[in-house]
Amino acid sequence: MDLTTPVEEIPRVGPQYQARLKRLGIKTVGELFFHFPFRYEDFSDITPISVLEVGKTACVQGEIADIKNIRIFKRRMTITEARVADESGVTRVTWFNQPYLINTFKKGDFVFLAGKTTSKNGKKYLSSPAYEKIPPRFIGNGAKYDSVHTGRIIPVYPETEGMSSRWLRFIIKPLLVKLKNEIPEFLPEEIKIKYNLMPVKEAVWQIHFPDVLEKADLAKKRFVFEELFELALIILREKLKLAREKATAIPIDLELIKKFTAKLPFKLTVDQKKSAWQILKDLEKPKPMNRLLDGDVGSGKTVVAVMAALNTVRAGFQVAFMAPTEILTKQHSKTVKDLLKGFKLNIGLITGKENLFNGKKIKRIDLLEKTKSGKIDILIGTHALVREKVEFKNLGLAIIDEQHRFGIEQRAKLCRKQSFLPHLLSMSATPIPRTLALTIYGDLDLSLIKEVPKGRKKIITRIVPPEKRRESYDFIRQEVKSGRQVFVICPRIEADTEKESWAEVKAVKKEYEKLSKEIFPDLNVGMLHGKMKVDEKEDVLKSFRNKKIGVLVSTSVIEVGIDFPNATLMMIEGAEKFGLAQLHQFRGRVGRGKHQSFCFLFSEFQSNPRLKAMVSSQDGFELAEKDLKLRGPGDLTGQRQWGIPDFVMASLRDIELVEKTRAAAKEILKEDPELKKYPSLKRELEELQTRTHLE
């Protein structure tokens, strides 16, 4: 048996437990060792029975004086009752519905018991304690029994239905005793010494079965450092790899840029000008740009991207513009066409079902041919841009919206037959805290747009308690009657799901029924969710755009990319169920026109810190930092898809640690960019890249 042994071959792990382990993502012995506890119970101090205190948890060591089962037929319950004695006294012990314990213990057995002391009729007893038999050979001769479930610091693990921490301890400990010396060390010796990190074999043992809590903390410190260090290595190596690639230098056409900005119906903000200049200067270099344009909601990122696209096309190159959803793709298509009116560019659109050339339907084969021959200047699309056999004649710039990480391989798919890579501009409307920007997007150069366009009115945000609901409905009706429009967002039922769950759709349908029939029977109410067909979604949005729908009930499908200047009110049901970043995104769907806009956060939880933060601040970057502190990076960025342990994700709040691991990674790569001296570390990084998906 070794670390690669499948769970099916572990002794005493039957088919049911094999399935449960796999539910936790554990398929091998090695993965079982890296299923870390999330907290500990300290049962290391043995308390004499005579000094047990009511309401406190303690661990005792004693002898079973007697044990019996008591059947309570009315309540269909069995109580197992025992008396346990040590040198200081006797206590009663009870367990509920564990009748098998009568066969586990017999009179004269020595046991550890750990649990809470309660009292009844003035008598103290231990209620449902954890238990562990002490083998006879350890009694009376001074030999110390190395316990698993009591009498020490006990690990408590993330569990799944039908699989307890007790069972995990029972399986993990003997395997660790046998195989801990086989756990490979990936960290370079000089890094361990410099940063005072525990060796891996000791760290794995101490994180599961620590001698003292301080050692568990040191073990965690080692694994946090290791994960962040390896993540930094992956990202910095990507940056080095990209620096060796070639791109075409695209000169800045200043006259063209002046002409473009002069035609805009608004003035660019300082942040927009600064970001545009950073991007245009990157395009001038003969190495591929890899920049993230991160801006607050409604800060005008698209106009900056379009400026770069126009400059690229006028230099004789093509542009690909990719967005994650059809709704967002259509929105971008409309914006790009409006901004480039008068510049005589050919713009194509490709989605799963639709193909357009300058706004007119076209066969896919013809669209692909026009792209290949260079007749299309800007091709806007969903992932169909990468999935389909789209070939560009000379792709100079790829713009990717709301997908911050876009690897060299995917970029290469966009320019299959070119001898150079296109420049890459990623865009995000989710303000990213500094630690995440460094750790997760560290290979991307960052441009920030924090200002919103001048003249934008502040969105009035209110927490609406149940007793004010009727009053708010009256206000909504008044808004719609005066020609404005309203979004209603239903709560996320299954958090962090990439695709919409049917449960969320059900919630939307229920809310739609309530609002259309009971609350606003006099208004036109529409419904939108991700399970609808593309055509149905298009029809709903078209009706909303044409003001035929006054109230649109939706799931989080409208979080990004919806731009309706006539919508002035965002109402969010169960607002406490969303994160700050997402609430801010929803709020950003209104406040885009000349009328005063509002955001109503419907919730029973008036003192919820996220909701209070929404009322007090409209700065997305400030809210992103608060979200990081309140919820942690896992919720903020969807860490489930990365496969990074929770306690490592939590450490991303620590900017000092993030910078330390990044510095350590730079040190190693400076001396050995190919990691030739560290073959095991190199292999681990390759494996880690398959486990973590940073897209």
XYZ file of C-alpha atoms in Angstrom:
695
model
C 0.000 0.000 0.000
C 1.193 3.545 -0.805
C -0.157 7.096 -1.227
C -1.662 6.273 -4.639
C -3.661 3.289 -3.284
C -7.364 3.781 -4.170
C -9.805 4.080 -1.256
C -11.400 0.815 -2.460
C -8.266 -1.026 -1.310
C -8.046 0.513 2.173
C -8.838 -2.130 4.847
C -12.164 -1.640 6.676
C -13.502 0.805 4.072
C -16.585 -0.789 2.541
C -18.539 0.272 -0.597
C -20.767 2.744 1.301
C -17.803 4.558 2.828
C -15.929 4.495 -0.483
C -18.858 6.388 -2.061
C -18.956 8.856 0.851
C -15.217 9.537 0.597
C -15.598 10.206 -3.120
C -18.375 12.697 -2.327
C -15.678 14.622 -0.446
C -13.351 14.317 -3.465
C -11.154 11.684 -1.773
C -10.082 8.884 -4.144
C -6.670 7.795 -2.767
C -4.786 7.371 0.508
C -2.750 10.511 -0.288
C -5.929 12.578 -0.754
C -7.250 11.192 2.546
C -4.101 12.461 4.309
C -4.719 15.929 2.854
C -8.338 16.035 4.054
C -7.444 18.332 6.937
C -9.410 19.035 10.150
C -11.123 22.414 10.341
C -11.054 22.590 14.157
C -9.957 20.666 17.267
C -11.414 19.518 20.605
C -8.858 19.623 23.407
C -9.391 16.486 25.527
C -5.728 16.243 26.544
C -6.237 17.102 30.260
C -7.648 14.196 32.268
C -10.090 15.509 34.915
C -10.730 13.606 38.185
C -14.418 12.599 38.357
C -14.862 14.338 41.733
C -14.162 17.804 40.249
C -16.394 17.617 37.125
C -18.240 20.927 36.627
C -21.783 21.185 35.258
C -21.900 22.801 31.795
C -18.220 22.193 31.071
C -16.655 19.685 28.686
C -14.053 17.407 30.217
C -12.224 14.126 29.660
C -12.131 11.443 32.365
C -10.363 8.093 32.645
C -12.097 5.400 34.652
C -13.407 1.858 35.050
C -16.889 0.669 34.034
C -18.618 -0.286 37.302
C -21.836 -1.401 35.550
C -23.774 -0.798 32.302
C -27.382 -1.423 31.178
C -29.938 -0.500 28.501
C -33.234 1.133 29.474
C -36.003 0.951 26.842
C -38.514 3.845 26.848
C -41.343 2.514 24.672
C -43.494 5.662 24.619
C -40.657 7.702 23.129
C -39.250 4.788 21.079
C -35.884 5.380 22.673
C -33.133 3.333 24.272
C -30.941 4.892 26.946
C -27.629 3.211 27.693
C -26.647 3.990 31.283
C -23.320 3.236 32.945
C -21.465 4.036 36.148
C -17.783 4.895 35.766
C -15.311 5.198 38.657
C -11.804 6.542 39.164
C -9.767 7.011 42.330
C -11.611 10.258 43.159
C -15.227 9.189 42.724
C -18.054 7.789 40.589
C -20.193 9.413 37.862
C -23.191 8.314 35.867
C -22.916 8.264 32.036
C -25.812 8.156 29.535
C -25.977 7.607 25.785
C -29.158 7.912 23.700
C -30.152 5.374 21.024
C -26.801 3.561 21.019
C -27.945 0.171 22.425
C -24.943 -1.602 20.856
C -22.714 -0.034 23.537
C -23.897 -2.749 25.934
C -21.790 -5.138 23.801
C -18.909 -2.670 23.406
C -18.287 -2.264 27.143
C -18.403 -4.720 30.020
C -17.859 -4.353 33.741
C -14.174 -3.812 34.517
C -13.277 -2.182 31.179
C -11.100 0.931 31.441
C -12.222 3.851 29.261
C -11.609 7.446 28.275
C -14.838 9.479 28.187
C -15.026 13.056 26.860
C -18.167 15.170 26.910
C -20.276 17.754 28.687
C -21.267 17.368 32.335
C -24.968 17.944 33.016
C -27.076 17.454 36.131
C -30.476 16.046 37.030
C -32.033 16.014 40.479
C -28.782 17.462 41.819
C -26.704 14.569 40.451
C -23.946 15.136 37.894
C -23.554 12.881 34.867
C -21.790 12.800 31.496
C -24.224 13.073 28.594
C -23.442 11.198 25.333
C -19.664 11.502 25.699
C -17.117 10.409 23.113
C -15.598 7.141 24.291
C -12.536 4.971 23.833
C -11.575 1.658 25.432
C -8.089 1.442 26.934
C -6.468 -1.955 26.219
C -5.695 -3.916 29.447
C -1.925 -3.902 28.738
C -1.855 -0.139 29.416
C -3.494 -0.387 32.840
C -1.512 -0.207 36.053
C 2.009 -0.380 34.620
C 2.616 3.270 33.775
C 2.511 2.641 29.988
C 0.901 5.513 28.036
C -1.942 4.624 25.669
C -1.828 6.600 22.390
C -5.545 7.340 22.107
C -7.403 8.390 18.943
C -10.788 9.875 19.947
C -10.232 11.069 23.536
C -7.428 11.836 25.995
C -5.664 14.107 23.505
C -6.291 16.980 21.075
C -8.940 15.583 18.733
C -9.295 16.619 15.056
C -12.775 17.496 13.778
C -13.111 17.135 9.997
C -15.369 18.441 7.237
C -17.932 15.623 7.098
C -20.560 14.271 4.738
C -23.803 12.405 5.496
C -23.063 9.008 7.036
C -19.387 9.707 7.700
C -18.282 11.101 11.047
C -15.015 12.576 12.305
C -14.729 9.540 14.576
C -14.746 7.220 11.558
C -12.195 9.393 9.724
C -9.850 9.366 12.738
C -10.266 5.586 12.994
C -9.198 5.162 9.327
C -6.579 7.922 9.017
C -4.440 7.263 12.107
C -3.224 3.689 11.349
C -2.606 4.658 7.714
C -0.547 7.676 8.806
C 1.495 5.554 11.216
C 2.295 3.200 8.345
C 2.775 5.634 5.447
C 3.669 9.114 6.742
C 7.336 8.670 5.760
C 6.275 8.215 2.129
C 4.778 11.719 1.891
C 7.052 13.594 -0.546
C 8.587 16.961 0.328
C 8.102 19.614 -2.374
C 9.362 22.727 -0.630
C 13.028 23.566 -1.290
C 15.180 23.187 1.841
C 16.338 26.826 1.724
C 12.700 28.049 1.688
C 11.817 25.884 4.713
C 14.815 27.182 6.647
C 14.344 30.843 5.683
C 10.624 30.908 6.556
C 10.833 28.487 9.511
C 8.461 25.887 8.047
C 7.784 22.397 9.414
C 8.918 19.409 7.278
C 5.971 17.857 5.444
C 5.979 14.481 7.263
C 5.825 16.166 10.671
C 3.282 18.738 9.428
C 0.851 16.073 8.135
C 1.037 14.214 11.455
C 0.670 17.367 13.584
C -2.258 18.738 11.569
C -4.197 15.491 12.161
C -2.988 14.493 15.641
C -1.196 17.471 17.213
C 0.817 17.080 20.411
C -0.261 20.610 21.380
C -2.451 23.178 19.589
C 0.607 25.333 18.812
C 1.955 22.486 16.661
C -1.341 22.275 14.741
C -0.961 26.010 14.022
C 2.631 25.510 12.813
C 1.464 22.670 10.549
C -1.277 24.889 9.096
C 1.259 27.659 8.576
C 3.416 25.276 6.554
C 0.545 24.127 4.288
C -0.804 27.652 3.800
C 2.660 28.816 2.794
C 3.128 25.802 0.503
C -0.166 26.312 -1.370
C 0.327 30.066 -1.809
C 3.976 29.572 -2.777
C 3.043 26.991 -5.427
C 0.204 29.180 -6.693
C 2.640 32.105 -6.986
C 5.113 29.865 -8.857
C 2.421 28.784 -11.368
C 1.371 32.371 -12.010
C 4.892 33.827 -12.246
C 6.016 30.992 -14.546
C 3.044 31.762 -16.811
C 4.221 35.366 -16.890
C 7.769 34.305 -17.824
C 6.424 31.898 -20.444
C 4.334 34.658 -22.000
C 7.268 37.093 -21.996
C 9.109 34.706 -24.325
C 6.241 34.762 -26.849
C 6.051 37.200 -29.746
C 3.268 39.617 -30.598
C 2.920 42.267 -33.275
C 3.625 45.804 -32.150
C 0.547 47.948 -32.855
C 1.460 51.648 -33.039
C -0.738 54.268 -31.381
C -2.681 56.372 -33.875
C -3.134 59.523 -31.790
C -5.229 61.341 -34.406
C -7.631 58.392 -34.550
C -7.903 58.264 -30.749
C -8.616 62.029 -30.618
C -11.291 61.640 -33.304
C -12.878 58.755 -31.374
C -12.958 60.612 -28.029
C -14.291 63.785 -29.703
C -17.291 61.830 -31.027
C -18.209 60.444 -27.595
C -21.343 61.988 -26.020
C -19.493 62.238 -22.692
C -16.053 63.114 -21.349
C -13.695 60.325 -20.321
C -12.784 60.163 -16.635
C -9.163 60.413 -15.475
C -9.138 56.652 -14.731
C -10.487 55.851 -18.202
C -7.783 57.982 -19.851
C -5.047 56.449 -17.696
C -6.228 52.868 -18.372
C -6.589 53.521 -22.122
C -3.038 54.895 -22.270
C -1.631 51.874 -20.359
C -3.356 49.517 -22.824
C -2.298 51.437 -25.954
C 1.321 51.537 -24.701
C 1.198 47.745 -24.105
C -0.050 47.226 -27.673
C 3.051 49.024 -28.969
C 5.340 46.327 -27.543
C 6.408 43.239 -29.539
C 5.451 40.945 -26.633
C 1.858 39.928 -25.853
C -0.089 42.240 -23.571
C -1.700 40.416 -20.642
C -3.732 43.077 -18.868
C -6.795 43.034 -16.628
C -9.043 46.083 -16.846
C -10.841 46.032 -13.503
C -13.520 48.626 -12.986
C -16.380 49.428 -10.714
C -19.939 48.859 -11.914
C -20.847 51.356 -14.634
C -17.369 52.901 -14.698
C -17.090 52.669 -18.484
C -14.659 49.819 -19.157
C -16.163 48.934 -22.534
C -15.399 52.334 -24.075
C -11.722 51.875 -23.112
C -11.682 48.397 -24.679
C -13.370 49.694 -27.848
C -10.745 52.440 -28.140
C -8.018 49.727 -28.100
C -10.014 47.683 -30.630
C -10.349 50.639 -33.025
C -6.620 51.386 -32.820
C -5.879 47.695 -33.541
C -8.213 47.494 -36.551
C -6.878 50.724 -38.089
C -3.355 49.223 -37.845
C -4.561 46.383 -40.094
C -5.404 43.701 -37.512
C -8.553 41.928 -36.342
C -10.109 41.876 -32.888
C -11.923 39.043 -31.067
C -14.287 40.091 -28.254
C -15.503 37.244 -26.043
C -18.149 37.281 -23.285
C -19.438 34.394 -21.118
C -23.175 34.656 -21.898
C -25.329 35.373 -24.930
C -27.031 38.245 -23.081
C -23.681 39.918 -22.378
C -22.448 39.217 -25.921
C -25.503 40.923 -27.424
C -25.067 43.860 -25.055
C -21.429 44.271 -26.120
C -22.377 43.980 -29.780
C -24.856 46.851 -29.432
C -22.385 49.011 -27.446
C -19.494 48.407 -29.871
C -21.666 49.274 -32.890
C -22.937 52.468 -31.208
C -19.449 53.619 -30.186
C -17.911 52.920 -33.614
C -20.667 54.473 -35.683
C -19.078 56.443 -38.504
C -15.771 54.535 -38.495
C -16.947 52.044 -41.186
C -15.874 48.829 -39.492
C -17.219 45.350 -40.250
C -18.548 43.752 -37.060
C -19.547 40.094 -36.734
C -21.407 38.221 -34.001
C -21.142 34.494 -33.244
C -23.012 32.636 -30.487
C -24.197 29.054 -30.064
C -27.103 29.673 -32.439
C -26.685 33.072 -34.050
C -24.394 34.502 -36.742
C -24.549 38.170 -37.743
C -22.500 40.358 -40.081
C -23.040 44.100 -39.600
C -26.347 43.353 -37.860
C -27.709 41.028 -40.570
C -28.165 37.258 -40.347
C -25.589 35.205 -42.198
C -24.768 31.501 -42.506
C -22.084 30.302 -40.092
C -19.921 29.007 -42.922
C -20.005 32.481 -44.530
C -19.212 34.203 -41.218
C -16.251 31.881 -40.675
C -15.029 32.527 -44.226
C -15.257 36.313 -43.804
C -13.279 36.032 -40.536
C -10.635 33.834 -42.165
C -10.243 36.174 -45.138
C -9.955 39.248 -42.871
C -13.227 40.883 -43.996
C -14.484 41.000 -40.408
C -12.691 43.599 -38.292
C -14.217 42.774 -34.910
C -15.819 39.412 -34.133
C -17.892 39.399 -30.943
C -18.968 36.072 -29.493
C -19.502 33.650 -26.669
C -17.169 30.682 -26.079
C -18.129 29.692 -29.623
C -15.123 31.857 -30.557
C -12.840 29.210 -29.061
C -14.994 26.108 -29.503
C -15.876 26.566 -33.164
C -13.246 26.398 -35.899
C -12.910 30.161 -36.052
C -9.794 31.207 -37.963
C -8.575 34.792 -38.142
C -6.394 36.166 -40.903
C -4.381 38.360 -38.539
C -5.750 38.564 -35.005
C -4.051 41.391 -33.114
C -6.173 41.734 -29.952
C -8.423 39.436 -27.908
C -10.781 41.082 -25.403
C -12.289 38.752 -22.811
C -15.056 39.963 -20.504
C -15.729 38.521 -17.047
C -13.209 35.710 -17.438
C -10.042 37.011 -15.915
C -7.809 34.073 -16.612
C -7.320 33.052 -20.220
C -4.353 30.748 -20.774
C -1.791 30.668 -23.549
C -3.372 27.485 -24.941
C -6.792 29.113 -25.325
C -5.236 32.244 -26.736
C -3.378 30.065 -29.244
C -6.697 28.507 -30.344
C -7.822 31.949 -31.497
C -4.843 32.286 -33.836
C -4.154 28.742 -35.003
C -2.052 29.622 -38.035
C -0.341 32.809 -36.892
C 3.334 33.055 -36.001
C 2.522 35.487 -33.169
C 0.120 35.684 -30.248
C -2.585 38.342 -30.046
C -2.499 40.875 -27.227
C -4.985 40.053 -24.451
C -7.208 42.427 -22.538
C -9.395 40.893 -19.810
C -12.224 42.932 -18.286
C -13.976 42.553 -14.960
C -16.838 44.463 -13.375
C -16.082 42.815 -10.017
C -13.612 44.992 -8.110
C -10.792 42.746 -6.926
C -9.119 43.166 -3.510
C -5.348 43.626 -3.569
C -4.457 40.211 -2.070
C -6.578 38.399 -4.661
C -5.178 40.504 -7.481
C -1.658 39.528 -6.385
C -2.364 35.865 -5.729
C -4.868 34.812 -8.335
C -4.239 37.334 -11.101
C -0.562 38.038 -10.434
C 0.520 37.367 -14.013
C -1.840 40.039 -15.308
C -0.914 43.723 -15.407
C -3.685 45.662 -13.740
C -5.556 48.785 -14.880
C -8.161 50.151 -12.468
C -11.177 52.352 -13.168
C -12.529 53.467 -9.824
C -14.335 56.650 -10.898
C -17.857 56.581 -12.255
C -18.794 58.998 -15.064
C -19.539 62.540 -13.898
C -23.164 63.463 -13.446
C -24.219 60.001 -12.223
C -26.604 60.297 -9.303
C -25.912 58.313 -6.143
C -28.237 55.309 -5.873
C -30.342 55.570 -2.721
C -29.999 52.215 -0.905
C -32.331 51.076 1.869
C -32.766 47.927 3.970
C -36.486 47.109 3.934
C -37.824 45.158 6.967
C -41.009 43.031 6.649
C -43.192 45.762 8.200
C -42.149 48.265 5.500
C -42.766 45.857 2.585
C -46.243 47.213 1.696
C -44.928 50.771 1.697
C -42.105 49.758 -0.655
C -44.525 48.035 -3.022
C -46.516 51.288 -3.201
C -43.333 53.183 -4.070
C -42.484 50.620 -6.803
C -45.965 51.000 -8.316
C -45.521 54.770 -8.319
C -42.164 54.460 -10.144
C -43.625 52.198 -12.844
C -46.738 54.388 -13.264
C -44.440 57.364 -13.853
C -42.712 55.528 -16.715
C -39.755 53.973 -14.890
C -38.886 50.250 -14.701
C -37.961 47.848 -11.900
C -35.762 44.755 -11.435
C -36.695 42.181 -8.775
C -33.947 39.690 -7.890
C -34.784 36.445 -6.105
C -32.447 34.985 -3.507
C -29.742 32.500 -4.361
C -30.931 29.188 -2.963
C -27.933 27.022 -3.751
C -24.887 29.197 -3.148
C -21.842 29.150 -5.425
C -23.376 27.052 -8.173
C -21.926 27.906 -11.538
C -25.157 27.153 -13.333
C -28.561 28.142 -12.110
C -30.317 25.495 -10.049
C -33.923 24.498 -10.631
C -34.580 25.548 -7.023
C -33.692 29.145 -7.947
C -35.922 28.996 -11.011
C -38.736 27.703 -8.811
C -38.224 30.661 -6.452
C -38.396 33.093 -9.379
C -41.600 31.506 -10.702
C -43.182 31.730 -7.238
C -42.188 35.402 -6.876
C -43.439 36.131 -10.402
C -46.816 34.561 -9.565
C -47.072 36.564 -6.332
C -46.121 39.914 -7.873
C -48.108 39.578 -11.092
C -51.317 38.245 -9.502
C -51.405 39.550 -5.924
C -49.187 42.640 -5.603
C -49.083 44.279 -9.054
C -52.047 42.898 -11.049
C -52.307 46.364 -12.653
C -48.699 46.301 -13.982
C -46.901 44.286 -16.674
C -44.631 41.829 -14.851
C -42.048 39.712 -16.714
C -39.799 36.822 -15.707
C -36.207 35.886 -16.603
C -33.993 32.947 -15.595
C -31.072 30.963 -16.976
C -33.095 27.826 -17.766
C -35.142 29.671 -20.404
C -34.298 29.142 -24.068
C -32.158 31.812 -25.711
C -35.075 33.061 -27.839
C -37.328 33.345 -24.783
C -34.709 35.355 -22.904
C -34.217 37.599 -25.927
C -37.975 38.245 -26.157
C -38.208 39.149 -22.457
C -35.246 41.548 -22.635
C -36.559 43.089 -25.854
C -39.943 43.694 -24.175
C -38.183 45.241 -21.186
C -36.035 47.426 -23.458
C -39.184 48.552 -25.308
C -40.847 49.350 -21.933
C -43.602 46.765 -22.424
C -42.567 45.164 -19.112
C -42.568 47.388 -16.033
C -41.326 44.879 -13.432
C -38.813 42.174 -14.364
C -38.445 39.280 -11.887
C -35.108 37.511 -12.357
C -32.433 35.259 -10.905
C -28.813 36.419 -10.763
C -28.668 35.963 -14.558
C -28.815 39.768 -14.860
C -25.833 40.313 -12.561
C -23.629 41.662 -15.360
C -24.062 43.059 -18.828
C -27.586 44.450 -18.605
C -27.824 48.140 -19.448
C -31.277 49.716 -19.334
C -31.058 53.452 -18.512
C -34.838 53.593 -17.860
C -34.603 51.062 -14.974
C -34.476 53.038 -11.728
C -35.264 50.543 -8.991
C -33.491 47.337 -7.954
C -35.405 45.259 -5.419
C -33.519 42.285 -3.923
C -35.450 39.601 -2.029
C -33.567 37.758 0.743
C -30.682 40.189 0.272
C -28.686 38.643 3.131
C -28.208 35.498 1.008
C -25.930 37.332 -1.432
C -22.359 38.490 -1.009
C -21.434 42.157 -1.004
C -19.766 42.027 -4.412
C -22.870 40.500 -5.964
C -25.252 42.928 -4.250
C -23.106 45.775 -5.608
C -23.304 44.237 -9.090
C -27.100 44.079 -8.874
C -27.285 47.682 -7.703
C -25.148 48.679 -10.682
C -27.929 47.602 -13.068
C -29.786 50.795 -12.161
C -28.589 54.394 -11.925
C -27.536 54.525 -15.580
C -29.972 57.178 -16.753
C -30.922 60.723 -15.818
C -33.525 59.762 -13.175
C -32.874 59.165 -9.473
C -32.402 55.422 -8.793
C -33.021 53.233 -5.760
C -31.947 49.858 -4.375
C -34.230 48.111 -1.865
C -32.663 45.282 0.156
C -35.573 43.182 1.460
C -34.448 41.315 4.584
C -35.470 40.384 8.113
C -31.878 40.919 9.237
C -31.548 44.645 9.826
C -28.144 44.419 11.458
C -26.540 42.245 8.763
C -23.042 43.767 8.256
C -23.098 43.236 4.471
C -26.410 45.058 4.090
C -25.214 47.897 6.334
C -22.074 48.195 4.202
C -24.254 48.470 1.074
C -26.161 51.383 2.600
C -23.009 53.201 3.719
C -20.837 52.774 0.607
C -21.142 52.845 -3.182
C -17.442 52.250 -3.812
C -17.034 48.747 -5.293
C -13.373 48.437 -4.311
C -14.131 49.380 -0.707
C -17.003 46.872 -0.649
C -14.803 44.142 -2.169
C -12.301 44.570 0.680
C -15.153 44.408 3.226
C -16.542 41.302 1.523
C -13.119 39.677 1.770
C -13.061 40.346 5.528
C -16.674 39.317 6.141
C -16.941 36.193 4.025
C -13.449 35.261 2.908
C -12.003 34.769 -0.567
C -13.719 31.427 -1.175
C -17.165 32.990 -1.357
C -15.895 36.085 -3.101
C -14.288 34.277 -6.014
C -15.942 30.873 -6.132
C -13.072 28.925 -4.603
C -14.870 25.575 -4.930
C -13.825 25.399 -8.543
C -10.184 25.883 -7.576
C -9.778 22.966 -5.191
C -7.833 25.083 -2.668
C -8.366 24.185 1.049
C -10.600 26.522 3.054
C -7.921 27.569 5.555
C -5.586 28.460 2.667
C -8.329 30.561 1.082
C -8.890 32.290 4.430
C -5.212 33.264 4.524
C -5.673 35.297 1.334
C -6.843 38.078 3.642
C -3.229 38.344 4.835
C -1.449 40.672 2.389
C 1.887 40.257 4.226
C 1.807 36.472 3.830
C 0.747 36.713 0.174
C 3.649 39.051 -0.568
C 6.055 36.801 1.366
C 5.130 33.695 -0.659
C 5.324 35.688 -3.875
C 8.819 36.910 -2.940
C 9.874 33.313 -2.180
C 8.593 32.184 -5.597
C 10.497 35.020 -7.315
C 13.711 34.008 -5.505
C 13.489 30.434 -6.788
C 12.572 31.416 -10.367
C 15.327 34.019 -10.557
C 17.961 31.349 -9.985
C 16.204 28.468 -11.725
C 13.305 29.515 -14.045
C 12.877 25.958 -15.370
C 13.021 24.420 -11.834
C 15.682 21.936 -13.004
C 17.080 21.718 -9.458
C 13.611 20.976 -8.063
C 12.104 18.134 -10.172
C 9.618 17.048 -7.469
C 8.381 20.651 -7.062
C 8.002 20.948 -10.841
C 5.924 17.733 -10.948
C 3.766 18.971 -8.066
C 3.105 22.260 -9.896
C 2.000 20.385 -13.008
C -0.358 18.290 -10.884
C -1.622 21.360 -9.044
C -2.485 23.027 -12.354
C -4.809 20.140 -13.182
C -6.433 20.373 -9.713
C -6.891 24.147 -9.597
C -8.861 25.947 -12.285
C -8.202 29.658 -12.117
C -10.643 30.691 -14.828
